[in-house]
Structure formats: C-alpha cells, structure tokens
Coordinates of C-alpha atoms in Angstrom, one line a residue:
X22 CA 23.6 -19.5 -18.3
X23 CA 22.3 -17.9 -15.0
X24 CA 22.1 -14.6 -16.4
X25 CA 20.4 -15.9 -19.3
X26 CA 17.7 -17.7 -16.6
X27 CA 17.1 -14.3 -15.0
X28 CA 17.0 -12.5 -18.1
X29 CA 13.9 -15.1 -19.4
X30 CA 12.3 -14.7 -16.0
X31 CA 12.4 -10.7 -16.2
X32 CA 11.1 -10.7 -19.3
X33 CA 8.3 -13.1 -18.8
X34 CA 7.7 -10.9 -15.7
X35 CA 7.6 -7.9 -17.6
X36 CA 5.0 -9.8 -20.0
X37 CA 2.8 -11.2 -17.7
X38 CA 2.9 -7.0 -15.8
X39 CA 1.7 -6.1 -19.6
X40 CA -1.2 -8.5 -19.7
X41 CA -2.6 -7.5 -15.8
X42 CA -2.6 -3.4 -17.0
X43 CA -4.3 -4.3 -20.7
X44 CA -6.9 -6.4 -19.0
X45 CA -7.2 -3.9 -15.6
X46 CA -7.2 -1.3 -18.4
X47 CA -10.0 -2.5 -20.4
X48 CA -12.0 -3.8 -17.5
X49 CA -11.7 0.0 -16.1
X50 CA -12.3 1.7 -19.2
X51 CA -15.6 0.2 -19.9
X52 CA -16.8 -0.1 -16.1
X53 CA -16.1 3.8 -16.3
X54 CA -17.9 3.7 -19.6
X55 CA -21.3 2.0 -18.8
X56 CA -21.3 2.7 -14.8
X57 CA -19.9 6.2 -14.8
X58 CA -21.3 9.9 -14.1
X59 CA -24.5 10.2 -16.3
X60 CA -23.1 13.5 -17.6
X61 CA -22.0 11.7 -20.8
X62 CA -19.2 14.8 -21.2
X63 CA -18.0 13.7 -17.9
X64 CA -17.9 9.7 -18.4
X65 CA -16.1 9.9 -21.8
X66 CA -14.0 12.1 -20.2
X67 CA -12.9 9.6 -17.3
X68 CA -13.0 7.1 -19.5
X69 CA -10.3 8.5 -21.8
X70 CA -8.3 9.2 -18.8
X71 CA -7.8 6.0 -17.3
X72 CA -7.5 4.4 -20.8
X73 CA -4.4 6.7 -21.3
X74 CA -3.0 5.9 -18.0
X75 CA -3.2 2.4 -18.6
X76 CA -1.2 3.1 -21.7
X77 CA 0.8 5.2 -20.2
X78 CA 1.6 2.5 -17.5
X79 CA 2.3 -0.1 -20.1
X80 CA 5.2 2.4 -22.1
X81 CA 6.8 3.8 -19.0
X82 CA 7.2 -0.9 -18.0
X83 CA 9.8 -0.6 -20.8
X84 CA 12.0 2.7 -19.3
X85 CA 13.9 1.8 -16.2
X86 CA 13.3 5.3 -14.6
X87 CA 9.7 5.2 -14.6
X88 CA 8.8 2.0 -14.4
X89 CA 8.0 1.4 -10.7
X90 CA 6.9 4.8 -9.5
X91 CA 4.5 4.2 -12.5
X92 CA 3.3 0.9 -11.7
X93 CA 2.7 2.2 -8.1
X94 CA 0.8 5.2 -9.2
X95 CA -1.3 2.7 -11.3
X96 CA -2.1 0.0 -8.9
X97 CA -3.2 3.2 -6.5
X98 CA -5.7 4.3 -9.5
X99 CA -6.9 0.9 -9.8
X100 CA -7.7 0.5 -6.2
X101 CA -9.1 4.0 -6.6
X102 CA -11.6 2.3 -8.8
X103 CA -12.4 -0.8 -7.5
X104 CA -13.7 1.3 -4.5
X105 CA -15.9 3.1 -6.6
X106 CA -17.4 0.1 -8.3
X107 CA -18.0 -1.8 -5.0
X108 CA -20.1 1.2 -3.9
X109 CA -22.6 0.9 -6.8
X110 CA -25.8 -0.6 -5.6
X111 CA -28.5 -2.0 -7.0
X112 CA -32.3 -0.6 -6.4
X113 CA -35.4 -2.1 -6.6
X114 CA -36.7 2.1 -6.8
X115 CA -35.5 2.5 -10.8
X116 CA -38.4 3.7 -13.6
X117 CA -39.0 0.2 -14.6
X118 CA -40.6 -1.5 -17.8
X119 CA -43.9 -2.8 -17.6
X120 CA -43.3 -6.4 -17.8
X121 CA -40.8 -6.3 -14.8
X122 CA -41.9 -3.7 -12.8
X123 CA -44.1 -5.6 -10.2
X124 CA -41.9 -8.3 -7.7
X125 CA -43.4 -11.5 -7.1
X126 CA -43.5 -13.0 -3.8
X127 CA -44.2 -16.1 -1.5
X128 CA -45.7 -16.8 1.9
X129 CA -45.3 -20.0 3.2
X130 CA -47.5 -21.7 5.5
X131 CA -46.7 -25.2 6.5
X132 CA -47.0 -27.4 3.5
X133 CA -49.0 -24.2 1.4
X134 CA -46.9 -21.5 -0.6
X135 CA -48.7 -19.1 -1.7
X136 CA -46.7 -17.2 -5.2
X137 CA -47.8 -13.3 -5.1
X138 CA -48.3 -11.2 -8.6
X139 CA -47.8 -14.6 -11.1
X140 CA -47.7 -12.9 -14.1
X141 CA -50.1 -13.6 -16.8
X142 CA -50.5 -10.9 -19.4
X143 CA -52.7 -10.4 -21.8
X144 CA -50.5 -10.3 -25.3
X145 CA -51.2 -8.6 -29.1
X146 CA -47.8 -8.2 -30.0
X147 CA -44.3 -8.6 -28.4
X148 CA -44.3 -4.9 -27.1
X149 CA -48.4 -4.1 -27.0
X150 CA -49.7 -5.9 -24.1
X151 CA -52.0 -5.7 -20.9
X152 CA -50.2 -6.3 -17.4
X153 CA -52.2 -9.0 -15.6
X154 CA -51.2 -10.5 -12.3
X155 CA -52.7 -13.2 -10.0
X156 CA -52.4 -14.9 -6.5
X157 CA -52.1 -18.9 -6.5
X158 CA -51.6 -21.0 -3.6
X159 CA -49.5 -24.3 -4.0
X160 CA -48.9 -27.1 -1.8
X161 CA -45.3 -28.4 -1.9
X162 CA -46.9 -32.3 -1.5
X163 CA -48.2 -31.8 -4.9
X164 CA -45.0 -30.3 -6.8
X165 CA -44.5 -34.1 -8.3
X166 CA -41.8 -32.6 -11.6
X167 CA -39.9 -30.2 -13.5
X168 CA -39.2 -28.8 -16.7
X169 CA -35.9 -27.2 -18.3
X170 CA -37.6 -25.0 -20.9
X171 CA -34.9 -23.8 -23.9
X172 CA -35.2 -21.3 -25.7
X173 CA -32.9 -20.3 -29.1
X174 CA -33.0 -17.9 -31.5
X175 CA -29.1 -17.7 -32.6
X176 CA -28.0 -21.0 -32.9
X177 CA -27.3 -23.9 -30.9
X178 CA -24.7 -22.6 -28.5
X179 CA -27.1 -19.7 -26.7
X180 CA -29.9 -20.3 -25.2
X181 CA -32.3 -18.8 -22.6
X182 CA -32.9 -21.9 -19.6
X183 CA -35.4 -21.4 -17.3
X184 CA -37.7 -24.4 -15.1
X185 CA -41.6 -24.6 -15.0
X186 CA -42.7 -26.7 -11.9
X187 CA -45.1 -29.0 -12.5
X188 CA -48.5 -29.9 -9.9
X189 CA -50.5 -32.6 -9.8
X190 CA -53.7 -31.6 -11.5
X191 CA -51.7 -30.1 -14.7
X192 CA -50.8 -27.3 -12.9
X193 CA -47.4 -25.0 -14.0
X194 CA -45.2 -22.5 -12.8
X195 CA -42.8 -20.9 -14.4
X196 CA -39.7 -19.3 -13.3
X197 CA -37.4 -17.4 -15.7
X198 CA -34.7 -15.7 -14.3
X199 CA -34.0 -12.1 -16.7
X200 CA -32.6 -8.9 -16.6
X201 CA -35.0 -6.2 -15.0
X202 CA -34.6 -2.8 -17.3
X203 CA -35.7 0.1 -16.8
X204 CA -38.2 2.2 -19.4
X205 CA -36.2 2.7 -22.6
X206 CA -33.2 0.2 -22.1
X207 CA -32.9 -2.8 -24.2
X208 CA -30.4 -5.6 -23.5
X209 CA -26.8 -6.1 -24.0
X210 CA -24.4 -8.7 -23.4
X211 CA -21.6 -6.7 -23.1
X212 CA -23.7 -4.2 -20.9
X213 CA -24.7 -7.4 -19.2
X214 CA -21.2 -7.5 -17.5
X215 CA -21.1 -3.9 -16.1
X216 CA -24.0 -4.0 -13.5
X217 CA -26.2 -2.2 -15.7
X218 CA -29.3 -4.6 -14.9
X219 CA -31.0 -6.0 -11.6
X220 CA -31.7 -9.6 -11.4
X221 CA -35.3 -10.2 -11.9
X222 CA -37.4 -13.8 -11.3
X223 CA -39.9 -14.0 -13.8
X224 CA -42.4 -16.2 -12.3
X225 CA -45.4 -16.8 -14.4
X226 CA -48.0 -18.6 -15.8
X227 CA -46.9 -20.6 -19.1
X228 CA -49.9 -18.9 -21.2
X229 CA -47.4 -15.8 -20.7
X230 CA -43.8 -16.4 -20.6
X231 CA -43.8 -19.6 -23.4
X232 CA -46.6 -18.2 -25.6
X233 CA -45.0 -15.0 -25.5
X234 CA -41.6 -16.4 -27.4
X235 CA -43.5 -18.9 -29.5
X236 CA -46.4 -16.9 -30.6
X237 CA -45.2 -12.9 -30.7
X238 CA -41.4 -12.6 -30.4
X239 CA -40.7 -12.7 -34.3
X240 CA -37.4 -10.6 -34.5
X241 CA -35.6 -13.0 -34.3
X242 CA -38.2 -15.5 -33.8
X243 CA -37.5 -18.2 -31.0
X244 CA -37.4 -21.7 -30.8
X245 CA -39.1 -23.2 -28.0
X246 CA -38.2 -26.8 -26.4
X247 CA -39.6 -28.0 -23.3
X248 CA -37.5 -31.1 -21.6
X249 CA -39.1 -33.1 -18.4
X250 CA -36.3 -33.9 -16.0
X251 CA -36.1 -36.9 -14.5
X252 CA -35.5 -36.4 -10.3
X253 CA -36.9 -37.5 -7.1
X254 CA -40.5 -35.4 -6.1
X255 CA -38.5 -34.2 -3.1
X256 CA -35.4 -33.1 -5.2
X257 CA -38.1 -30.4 -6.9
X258 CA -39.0 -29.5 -4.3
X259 CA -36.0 -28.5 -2.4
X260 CA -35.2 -26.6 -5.3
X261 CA -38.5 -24.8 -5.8
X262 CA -38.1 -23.7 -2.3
X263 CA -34.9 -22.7 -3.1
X264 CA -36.1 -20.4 -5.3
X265 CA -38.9 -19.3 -3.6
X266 CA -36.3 -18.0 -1.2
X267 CA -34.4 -16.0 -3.8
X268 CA -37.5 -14.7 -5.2
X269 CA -38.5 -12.9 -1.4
X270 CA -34.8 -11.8 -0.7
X271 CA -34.8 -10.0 -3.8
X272 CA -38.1 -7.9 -2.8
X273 CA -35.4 -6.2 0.2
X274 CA -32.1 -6.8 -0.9
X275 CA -31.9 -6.5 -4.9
X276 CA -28.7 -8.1 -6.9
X277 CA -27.2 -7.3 -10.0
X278 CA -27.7 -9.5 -13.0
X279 CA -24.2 -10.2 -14.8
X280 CA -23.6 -12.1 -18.3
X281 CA -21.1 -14.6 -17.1
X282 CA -21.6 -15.3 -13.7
X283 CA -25.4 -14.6 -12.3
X284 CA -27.5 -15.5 -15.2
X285 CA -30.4 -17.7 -16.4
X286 CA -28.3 -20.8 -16.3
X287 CA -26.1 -20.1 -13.7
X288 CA -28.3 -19.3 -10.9
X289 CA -30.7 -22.2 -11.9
X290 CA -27.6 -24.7 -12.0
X291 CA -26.8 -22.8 -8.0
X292 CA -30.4 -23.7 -6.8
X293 CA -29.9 -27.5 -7.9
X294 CA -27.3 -27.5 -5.4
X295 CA -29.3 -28.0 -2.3
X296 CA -29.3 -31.7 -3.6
X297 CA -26.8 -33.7 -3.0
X298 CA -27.2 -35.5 -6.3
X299 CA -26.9 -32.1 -8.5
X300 CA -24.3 -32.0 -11.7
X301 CA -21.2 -30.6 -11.5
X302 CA -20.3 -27.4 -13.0
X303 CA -19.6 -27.7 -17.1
X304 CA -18.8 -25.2 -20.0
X305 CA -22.2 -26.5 -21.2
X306 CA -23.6 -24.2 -18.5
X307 CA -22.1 -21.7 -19.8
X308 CA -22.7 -22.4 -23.7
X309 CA -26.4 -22.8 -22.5
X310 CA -27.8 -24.0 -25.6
X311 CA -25.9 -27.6 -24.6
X312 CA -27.7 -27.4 -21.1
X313 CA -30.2 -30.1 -22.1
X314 CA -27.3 -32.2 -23.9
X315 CA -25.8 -32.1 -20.6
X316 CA -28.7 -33.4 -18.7
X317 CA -29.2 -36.0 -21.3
X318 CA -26.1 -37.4 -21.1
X319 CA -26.0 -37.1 -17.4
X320 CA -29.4 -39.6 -17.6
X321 CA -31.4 -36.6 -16.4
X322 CA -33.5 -36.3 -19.6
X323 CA -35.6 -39.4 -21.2
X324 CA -32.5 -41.5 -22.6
X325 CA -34.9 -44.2 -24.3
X326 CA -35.1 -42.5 -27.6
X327 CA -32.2 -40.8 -29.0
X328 CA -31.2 -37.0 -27.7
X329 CA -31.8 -35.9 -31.8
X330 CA -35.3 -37.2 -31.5
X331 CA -36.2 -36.5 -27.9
X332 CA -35.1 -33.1 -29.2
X333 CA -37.6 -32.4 -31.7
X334 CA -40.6 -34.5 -29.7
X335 CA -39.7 -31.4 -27.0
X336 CA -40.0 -28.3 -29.5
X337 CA -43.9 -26.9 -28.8
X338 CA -43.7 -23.7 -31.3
X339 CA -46.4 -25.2 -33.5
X340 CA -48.6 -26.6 -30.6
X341 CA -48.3 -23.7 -28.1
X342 CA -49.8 -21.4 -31.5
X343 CA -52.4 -23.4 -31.5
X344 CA -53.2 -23.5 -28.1
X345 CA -53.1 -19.6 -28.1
X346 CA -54.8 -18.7 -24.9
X347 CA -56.5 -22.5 -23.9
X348 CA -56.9 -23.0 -20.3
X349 CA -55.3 -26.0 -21.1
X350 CA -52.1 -24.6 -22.4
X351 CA -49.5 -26.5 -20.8
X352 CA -51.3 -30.2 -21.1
X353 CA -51.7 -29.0 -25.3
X354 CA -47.9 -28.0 -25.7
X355 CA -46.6 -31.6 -23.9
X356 CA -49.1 -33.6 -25.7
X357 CA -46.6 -34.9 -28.2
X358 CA -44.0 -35.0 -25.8
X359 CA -46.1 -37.4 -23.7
X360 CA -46.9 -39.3 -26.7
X361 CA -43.2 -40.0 -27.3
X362 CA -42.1 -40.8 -23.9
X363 CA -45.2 -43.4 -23.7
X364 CA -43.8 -45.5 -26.7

C-alpha cells in the first residue's frame, strides 16, 4: 500500500513536471517569437530551438538516465530567457502612428489642472483624418461626475471601457487607455501578451474618441453605451488625479501594455482604488463587456429602471451621428439618457 502511495505521488509529480515545461515551453516559444531578433531567419530559428528543447525535456522526464541532468539543463535555459525578456524595455522614441504619437500631459496648480495636447481630430474616415490638439485648463472643484463609456463590436463578453469626466458647465474629458503602435502595426490580442505595445492614455475631447467609433469605425462597426456612475464628487476626483498622475509618468518612464493584466479595464479598475469604497476585483473585469453589469449590480449605475432598459436609454450611436461635430456633442448624446433617469 505504501509503495502504491509513492508510486501515485511520483507519477503525479512527473505530471504536474510535464505541465510546467508545455506551459514554460509555449510561453518561451512565442515570447522568442514576437520579442525576438528582428532578423526573421534568426527568430524562427530560436524559436524552433527552444520549442524542441522543451520537447526534448518533456521525452527525456520518461527515461531515468536523462531525466534530471535534462530538467537541470532546462530550468538553466529558462532562466537564460527570463533574463532576456526582463531586459526588454519599452520607449516612448518608436516611429509611431498618427493618432498616438503626441503624449498628453498635466500641470497642476493648486485647485487648476491644466491637460496638455487633448486630442480632438478632425475625422473623414476611420484611417483619413487631421491631427488636432488643444490645451484646457480644469479646476478639480468643478469635476462634479463620471462616465463608464462601453464600447462592443463582438458580442457581449468584450468590450473596450474607458471614463469621460464630467464639469460643471457640460464640460468632458475623456480618457481611453489603448495600445500605442507604431506606423504599419495593427493590434493583436495574442501579440497583446508579448510586450509588443506601449501603454498609451488617450485623453481627448468626446467629439473625437466617441464620434470616432460611432460615426467612422464601420469594420466591425461599434456599439457605443455611455453609463453615469453614481459616486461621491470627491471620489472622481481622486481618481481623475489618479490618472492624471499616470498620464505624466508615462511621458519619462513608458510601460508596456498587456492583454490580460494592464489593459483598458484593468488599469481603470487600479485607479478606483485610491477610494476606499472601490469594487473588488471580478471576472467581469476581465470579460469587460459585463463591467457595467457589475457596476449595476454593485448599485453604482441608476438601479431605478431595470439594467435591460438602462442599457438601451445608455447606447448614443444614433444621437452622437447626429450630433456629428456640434459643440454641444456630449449634452446631445446624454439627452435621452437624462430623459430616462428624470422619470
């Protein structure tokens, strides 16, 4: 019976040894894949290599001779290449595209931010545009809301989350966090995990980054919802300064964006957390088209009507078309939204 005990627990050990090199063997094939040498000879090449060494690693597990002088040549190969990884930085000094390729900034003054290069371009189709930036100042007394602003365009479990900060006076500000790609790269989620992207803030006027999904981006086309949360003025604020603070760190010290773990969703959900009162973490965070499910049901969204209806009151496609370039853009997409939370 005891040898039968040991026998199960070497074989589970060997099991669980088998799933550590597939997944360090995956992991490192594609990190080699979309981070290595530019020569694309030379990163197949690598790639390839440690792919067969993983393999290699997992056949010698099952012969005796081999199988520790193996594993040890492995987990040196491994460490080899987590070395390498942690040494590749990210740049703000990259051939960027034209719609990220100016930082915004802030300067505070007592109660005054000032928000450098808000971007406000001048659209005629998704990818034909003229870069437009201007200087605003804010003061934080006046920063009385926010809005969750969702956008889908395949299906209800993916969505893109970002806030606009509301001002008394109907001013907005928008803040999408994005990937910042260079000229010619286009966006992958898979890519997304291989620090292939900077982070980029996004911080705009509405008349650019909502009219630019509901009036021009057409393959796929995107749904556009815009929630108001409901918190305590000084709650926004904490967390617009939060941000603001990101936003300047970035112009010196640039991050990486990744799919899973800093992302649209998952850095906004880390800047609510200068509150005390912000949610805990949920897999609706990361399914991010049930964010604003989860702040409904968390009583952070209207709950006098029901989520289905506040749902559809909150989707501005139609009005923000209409409203085109209006000065008044962002009072003319809420309109019905304000109609429905006055009833």
């Amino acid at each position: 019976m005891k040898n039968l005990g040991m026998r199960i627990a070497a074989r589970t050990g060997f099991a669980l040894l088998a799933v550590l090199i597939v997944a360090a063997g995956g992991w490192g094939a594609l990190a080699l894949f979309y981070s290595g040498p530019q020569v694309d000879g030379v990163r197949y090449a690598l790639t390839a290599a440690f792919a067969g060494a993983s393999l290699a690693t997992l056949l010698a597990l099952s012969m005796g001779r081999w199988r520790w002088w193996s594993l040890a040549a492995y987990v040196v190969l491994f460490a080899a290449l987590v070395l390498w990884w942690r040494g590749i930085e990210p740049s703000n000094a990259r051939d960027w595209q034209a719609d990220v390729a100016v930082l915004p900034y802030a300067t505070i003054d007592g109660d005054m931010v000032t928000m450098h290069n808000i971007r406000n371009f001048d659209y005629r189709s998704e990818t034909d545009y003229t870069p437009a930036y201007y200087d605003k100042r804010f003061a934080l007394r006046d920063l009385e809301a926010a809005d969750v602003v969702a956008v889908y365009w395949m299906g209800p479990a993916i969505a893109h989350i970002f806030l606009s900060f509301a001002f008394a006076g109907g001013d907005h500000l928008a803040i999408s966090i994005e990937t910042r790609k260079e000229k010619g790269e286009s966006y992958s989620t898979l890519r997304g995990l291989f620090r292939q992207y900077e982070l980029y803030y996004v911080v705009a006027d509405e008349r650019d980054v909502i009219r630019l999904r509901t009036n021009y981006r057409r393959d796929p086309p995107e749904d556009v919802r815009v929630y108001r949360v409901r918190a305590p003025a000084e709650n926004v604020q904490r967390v617009f300064l939060d941000y603001v603070k990101q936003i300047n760190s970035l112009t010196t010290r640039p991050e990486f964006y990744n799919t899973l773990t800093t992302n649209c969703t998952t850095n906004a959900w880390l800047h609510t957390m200068v509150n005390a009162e912000h949610l805990p973490f949920s897999w609706k965070i990361l399914a991010s088209g049930y964010v604003p499910q989860y702040l409904y049901e968390a009583g952070r969204l209207d709950t006098g009507v029901p989520f289905s209806a506040l749902e559809r009151s909150a989707r501005v496609n139609e009005r923000a078309m209409a409203a085109d370039t209006a000065v008044d853009f962002s009072q003319r997409i809420r309109e019905a939204s304000s109609a429905q939370d006055s009833r």
